[in-house]
mmCIF file of N, CA and C in Angstrom:
data_model
loop_
_atom_site.group_PDB
_atom_site.id
_atom_site.type_symbol
_atom_site.label_atom_id
_atom_site.label_comp_id
_atom_site.label_asym_id
_atom_site.label_seq_id
_atom_site.Cartn_x
_atom_site.Cartn_y
_atom_site.Cartn_z
ATOM 1 N N MET A 1038 -64.406 -43.848 151.108
ATOM 2 C CA MET A 1038 -64.820 -42.804 150.208
ATOM 3 C C MET A 1038 -63.570 -42.111 149.652
ATOM 4 N N PRO A 1039 -63.459 -41.930 148.323
ATOM 5 C CA PRO A 1039 -62.274 -41.309 147.748
ATOM 6 C C PRO A 1039 -62.174 -39.839 148.135
ATOM 7 N N HIS A 1040 -60.949 -39.366 148.243
ATOM 8 C CA HIS A 1040 -60.701 -37.969 148.588
ATOM 9 C C HIS A 1040 -61.046 -37.089 147.395
ATOM 10 N N ALA A 1041 -61.728 -35.996 147.665
ATOM 11 C CA ALA A 1041 -62.143 -35.087 146.596
ATOM 12 C C ALA A 1041 -60.924 -34.373 146.015
ATOM 13 N N ASP A 1042 -61.008 -34.060 144.744
ATOM 14 C CA ASP A 1042 -59.958 -33.337 144.057
ATOM 15 C C ASP A 1042 -59.883 -31.931 144.643
ATOM 16 N N PRO A 1043 -58.687 -31.456 145.006
ATOM 17 C CA PRO A 1043 -58.571 -30.101 145.579
ATOM 18 C C PRO A 1043 -59.117 -29.019 144.647
ATOM 19 N N ARG A 1044 -58.996 -29.233 143.335
ATOM 20 C CA ARG A 1044 -59.531 -28.249 142.386
ATOM 21 C C ARG A 1044 -61.048 -28.190 142.487
ATOM 22 N N ASP A 1045 -61.686 -29.362 142.605
ATOM 23 C CA ASP A 1045 -63.145 -29.394 142.746
ATOM 24 C C ASP A 1045 -63.584 -28.752 144.054
ATOM 25 N N GLU A 1046 -62.801 -28.997 145.109
ATOM 26 C CA GLU A 1046 -63.125 -28.392 146.399
ATOM 27 C C GLU A 1046 -63.034 -26.867 146.326
ATOM 28 N N LEU A 1047 -62.020 -26.350 145.651
ATOM 29 C CA LEU A 1047 -61.861 -24.916 145.515
ATOM 30 C C LEU A 1047 -63.016 -24.311 144.719
ATOM 31 N N LEU A 1048 -63.386 -24.979 143.633
ATOM 32 C CA LEU A 1048 -64.533 -24.498 142.850
ATOM 33 C C LEU A 1048 -65.806 -24.496 143.688
ATOM 34 N N GLN A 1049 -65.978 -25.540 144.487
ATOM 35 C CA GLN A 1049 -67.163 -25.619 145.340
ATOM 36 C C GLN A 1049 -67.178 -24.464 146.339
ATOM 37 N N GLN A 1050 -66.022 -24.172 146.927
ATOM 38 C CA GLN A 1050 -65.938 -23.061 147.872
ATOM 39 C C GLN A 1050 -66.261 -21.732 147.186
ATOM 40 N N LEU A 1051 -65.744 -21.543 145.977
ATOM 41 C CA LEU A 1051 -66.046 -20.318 145.235
ATOM 42 C C LEU A 1051 -67.539 -20.208 144.931
ATOM 43 N N ASN A 1052 -68.140 -21.327 144.536
ATOM 44 C CA ASN A 1052 -69.583 -21.332 144.247
ATOM 45 C C ASN A 1052 -70.390 -21.007 145.496
ATOM 46 N N GLU A 1053 -69.963 -21.553 146.636
ATOM 47 C CA GLU A 1053 -70.664 -21.279 147.887
ATOM 48 C C GLU A 1053 -70.532 -19.802 148.259
ATOM 49 N N MET A 1054 -69.353 -19.229 148.071
ATOM 50 C CA MET A 1054 -69.161 -17.808 148.360
ATOM 51 C C MET A 1054 -70.075 -16.963 147.483
ATOM 52 N N GLN A 1055 -70.170 -17.348 146.220
ATOM 53 C CA GLN A 1055 -70.979 -16.580 145.281
ATOM 54 C C GLN A 1055 -72.457 -16.676 145.633
ATOM 55 N N ALA A 1056 -72.874 -17.790 146.204
ATOM 56 C CA ALA A 1056 -74.281 -17.998 146.535
ATOM 57 C C ALA A 1056 -74.710 -17.204 147.773
ATOM 58 N N VAL A 1057 -73.754 -16.792 148.570
ATOM 59 C CA VAL A 1057 -74.078 -16.055 149.792
ATOM 60 C C VAL A 1057 -74.588 -14.664 149.441
ATOM 61 N N GLU A 1058 -75.640 -14.250 150.133
ATOM 62 C CA GLU A 1058 -76.198 -12.911 149.901
ATOM 63 C C GLU A 1058 -75.225 -11.854 150.398
ATOM 64 N N GLY A 1059 -75.272 -10.696 149.766
ATOM 65 C CA GLY A 1059 -74.477 -9.577 150.232
ATOM 66 C C GLY A 1059 -73.112 -9.447 149.560
ATOM 67 N N ILE A 1060 -72.788 -10.343 148.628
ATOM 68 C CA ILE A 1060 -71.517 -10.222 147.920
ATOM 69 C C ILE A 1060 -71.706 -9.200 146.809
ATOM 70 N N ASP A 1061 -70.833 -8.209 146.792
ATOM 71 C CA ASP A 1061 -70.967 -7.152 145.796
ATOM 72 C C ASP A 1061 -70.616 -7.665 144.403
ATOM 73 N N ALA A 1062 -71.005 -6.893 143.396
ATOM 74 C CA ALA A 1062 -70.828 -7.295 141.997
ATOM 75 C C ALA A 1062 -69.359 -7.516 141.647
ATOM 76 N N GLU A 1063 -68.478 -6.672 142.175
ATOM 77 C CA GLU A 1063 -67.049 -6.813 141.877
ATOM 78 C C GLU A 1063 -66.503 -8.134 142.408
ATOM 79 N N THR A 1064 -66.913 -8.518 143.598
ATOM 80 C CA THR A 1064 -66.462 -9.784 144.189
ATOM 81 C C THR A 1064 -67.029 -10.962 143.408
ATOM 82 N N ARG A 1065 -68.295 -10.881 143.000
ATOM 83 C CA ARG A 1065 -68.883 -11.958 142.190
ATOM 84 C C ARG A 1065 -68.132 -12.098 140.875
ATOM 85 N N ASN A 1066 -67.771 -10.961 140.280
ATOM 86 C CA ASN A 1066 -67.009 -10.984 139.037
ATOM 87 C C ASN A 1066 -65.652 -11.653 139.256
ATOM 88 N N LEU A 1067 -64.991 -11.302 140.350
ATOM 89 C CA LEU A 1067 -63.696 -11.898 140.673
ATOM 90 C C LEU A 1067 -63.826 -13.404 140.897
ATOM 91 N N ILE A 1068 -64.866 -13.820 141.593
ATOM 92 C CA ILE A 1068 -65.104 -15.247 141.819
ATOM 93 C C ILE A 1068 -65.307 -15.965 140.488
ATOM 94 N N GLY A 1069 -66.056 -15.341 139.569
ATOM 95 C CA GLY A 1069 -66.267 -15.937 138.250
ATOM 96 C C GLY A 1069 -64.958 -16.098 137.495
ATOM 97 N N ILE A 1070 -64.112 -15.081 137.549
ATOM 98 C CA ILE A 1070 -62.813 -15.160 136.868
ATOM 99 C C ILE A 1070 -61.946 -16.244 137.483
ATOM 100 N N LEU A 1071 -61.917 -16.322 138.810
ATOM 101 C CA LEU A 1071 -61.143 -17.365 139.477
ATOM 102 C C LEU A 1071 -61.655 -18.756 139.113
ATOM 103 N N SER A 1072 -62.964 -18.906 139.051
ATOM 104 C CA SER A 1072 -63.542 -20.199 138.678
ATOM 105 C C SER A 1072 -63.121 -20.604 137.271
ATOM 106 N N GLU A 1073 -63.193 -19.655 136.336
ATOM 107 C CA GLU A 1073 -62.778 -19.940 134.959
ATOM 108 C C GLU A 1073 -61.295 -20.300 134.897
ATOM 109 N N THR A 1074 -60.487 -19.605 135.674
ATOM 110 C CA THR A 1074 -59.049 -19.873 135.698
ATOM 111 C C THR A 1074 -58.767 -21.265 136.243
ATOM 112 N N ILE A 1075 -59.447 -21.638 137.303
ATOM 113 C CA ILE A 1075 -59.263 -22.965 137.891
ATOM 114 C C ILE A 1075 -59.638 -24.039 136.882
ATOM 115 N N VAL A 1076 -60.758 -23.860 136.208
ATOM 116 C CA VAL A 1076 -61.200 -24.850 135.210
ATOM 117 C C VAL A 1076 -60.181 -24.948 134.075
ATOM 118 N N ALA A 1077 -59.712 -23.800 133.588
ATOM 119 C CA ALA A 1077 -58.742 -23.804 132.480
ATOM 120 C C ALA A 1077 -57.438 -24.478 132.899
ATOM 121 N N TYR A 1078 -56.933 -24.129 134.076
ATOM 122 C CA TYR A 1078 -55.686 -24.752 134.539
ATOM 123 C C TYR A 1078 -55.876 -26.230 134.833
ATOM 124 N N SER A 1079 -57.037 -26.595 135.329
ATOM 125 C CA SER A 1079 -57.314 -28.008 135.594
ATOM 126 C C SER A 1079 -57.252 -28.814 134.298
ATOM 127 N N GLU A 1080 -57.842 -28.267 133.245
ATOM 128 C CA GLU A 1080 -57.810 -28.956 131.951
ATOM 129 C C GLU A 1080 -56.382 -29.060 131.440
ATOM 130 N N GLU A 1081 -55.603 -27.998 131.600
ATOM 131 C CA GLU A 1081 -54.207 -28.001 131.157
ATOM 132 C C GLU A 1081 -53.392 -29.025 131.948
ATOM 133 N N ILE A 1082 -53.602 -29.071 133.256
ATOM 134 C CA ILE A 1082 -52.901 -30.043 134.098
ATOM 135 C C ILE A 1082 -53.262 -31.459 133.680
ATOM 136 N N ASP A 1083 -54.541 -31.710 133.449
ATOM 137 C CA ASP A 1083 -54.969 -33.046 133.019
ATOM 138 C C ASP A 1083 -54.322 -33.424 131.685
ATOM 139 N N ASP A 1084 -54.277 -32.469 130.748
ATOM 140 C CA ASP A 1084 -53.638 -32.727 129.451
ATOM 141 C C ASP A 1084 -52.153 -33.037 129.620
ATOM 142 N N LEU A 1085 -51.480 -32.274 130.463
ATOM 143 C CA LEU A 1085 -50.049 -32.497 130.690
ATOM 144 C C LEU A 1085 -49.799 -33.838 131.372
ATOM 145 N N GLN A 1086 -50.640 -34.204 132.330
ATOM 146 C CA GLN A 1086 -50.492 -35.501 132.986
ATOM 147 C C GLN A 1086 -50.684 -36.641 131.984
ATOM 148 N N GLN A 1087 -51.630 -36.490 131.082
ATOM 149 C CA GLN A 1087 -51.860 -37.493 130.042
ATOM 150 C C GLN A 1087 -50.639 -37.604 129.139
ATOM 151 N N ARG A 1088 -50.086 -36.467 128.754
ATOM 152 C CA ARG A 1088 -48.905 -36.455 127.878
ATOM 153 C C ARG A 1088 -47.705 -37.101 128.560
ATOM 154 N N VAL A 1089 -47.510 -36.818 129.839
ATOM 155 C CA VAL A 1089 -46.413 -37.435 130.593
ATOM 156 C C VAL A 1089 -46.586 -38.951 130.625
ATOM 157 N N ALA A 1090 -47.796 -39.405 130.867
ATOM 158 C CA ALA A 1090 -48.058 -40.847 130.892
ATOM 159 C C ALA A 1090 -47.751 -41.476 129.534
ATOM 160 N N GLU A 1091 -48.140 -40.792 128.459
ATOM 161 C CA GLU A 1091 -47.858 -41.304 127.113
ATOM 162 C C GLU A 1091 -46.356 -41.368 126.851
ATOM 163 N N LEU A 1092 -45.633 -40.345 127.266
ATOM 164 C CA LEU A 1092 -44.181 -40.328 127.075
ATOM 165 C C LEU A 1092 -43.500 -41.408 127.903
ATOM 166 N N GLU A 1093 -43.974 -41.633 129.122
ATOM 167 C CA GLU A 1093 -43.412 -42.695 129.957
ATOM 168 C C GLU A 1093 -43.645 -44.056 129.319
ATOM 169 N N ASP A 1094 -44.843 -44.270 128.782
ATOM 170 C CA ASP A 1094 -45.140 -45.535 128.108
ATOM 171 C C ASP A 1094 -44.245 -45.724 126.892
ATOM 172 N N ALA A 1095 -44.054 -44.665 126.123
ATOM 173 C CA ALA A 1095 -43.206 -44.739 124.932
ATOM 174 C C ALA A 1095 -41.765 -45.045 125.319
ATOM 175 N N THR A 1096 -41.288 -44.436 126.399
ATOM 176 C CA THR A 1096 -39.925 -44.682 126.865
ATOM 177 C C THR A 1096 -39.756 -46.133 127.297
ATOM 178 N N GLU A 1097 -40.728 -46.656 128.029
ATOM 179 C CA GLU A 1097 -40.662 -48.052 128.459
ATOM 180 C C GLU A 1097 -40.658 -48.991 127.255
ATOM 181 N N THR A 1098 -41.466 -48.685 126.261
ATOM 182 C CA THR A 1098 -41.517 -49.506 125.047
ATOM 183 C C THR A 1098 -40.174 -49.462 124.333
ATOM 184 N N ASP A 1099 -39.585 -48.274 124.205
ATOM 185 C CA ASP A 1099 -38.276 -48.140 123.561
ATOM 186 C C ASP A 1099 -37.207 -48.911 124.322
ATOM 187 N N GLU A 1100 -37.244 -48.864 125.642
ATOM 188 C CA GLU A 1100 -36.262 -49.585 126.442
ATOM 189 C C GLU A 1100 -36.413 -51.095 126.261
ATOM 190 N N ARG A 1101 -37.648 -51.575 126.195
ATOM 191 C CA ARG A 1101 -37.860 -53.019 125.976
ATOM 192 C C ARG A 1101 -37.337 -53.434 124.608
ATOM 193 N N ARG A 1102 -37.572 -52.602 123.598
ATOM 194 C CA ARG A 1102 -37.080 -52.908 122.254
ATOM 195 C C ARG A 1102 -35.549 -52.939 122.230
ATOM 196 N N ALA A 1103 -34.947 -51.974 122.919
ATOM 197 C CA ALA A 1103 -33.474 -51.925 122.947
ATOM 198 C C ALA A 1103 -32.914 -53.151 123.650
ATOM 199 N N ARG A 1104 -33.511 -53.560 124.758
ATOM 200 C CA ARG A 1104 -33.053 -54.768 125.466
ATOM 201 C C ARG A 1104 -33.215 -56.002 124.585
ATOM 202 N N ALA A 1105 -34.350 -56.066 123.882
ATOM 203 C CA ALA A 1105 -34.589 -57.216 123.012
ATOM 204 C C ALA A 1105 -33.571 -57.230 121.875
ATOM 205 N N TRP A 1106 -33.282 -56.074 121.328
ATOM 206 C CA TRP A 1106 -32.316 -55.988 120.222
ATOM 207 C C TRP A 1106 -30.939 -56.427 120.696
ATOM 208 N N TYR A 1107 -30.495 -55.931 121.868
ATOM 209 C CA TYR A 1107 -29.175 -56.304 122.379
ATOM 210 C C TYR A 1107 -29.111 -57.770 122.747
ATOM 211 N N SER A 1108 -30.189 -58.326 123.242
ATOM 212 C CA SER A 1108 -30.177 -59.739 123.634
ATOM 213 C C SER A 1108 -30.117 -60.641 122.411
ATOM 214 N N GLU A 1109 -30.587 -60.164 121.260
ATOM 215 C CA GLU A 1109 -30.520 -60.938 120.032
ATOM 216 C C GLU A 1109 -29.108 -60.932 119.451
ATOM 217 N N ARG A 1110 -28.316 -59.975 119.810
ATOM 218 C CA ARG A 1110 -26.958 -59.860 119.281
ATOM 219 C C ARG A 1110 -26.045 -60.750 119.996
#
């Protein structure tokens, strides 16, 4: 079974805390803000990881082209 994403686990814990009876309105509000922050940062991290992968691919392609160019000379 694959290991769960730590971000998903944190969101799940926040949701479970919010579901428990007796949590005051201020704490529920704080949990909501934390949940939104986690989701926003998760999306940003995913975007940055995608961009890094694209840049790595571009670098590898450039290096192959440079090797091919030098080998033709």
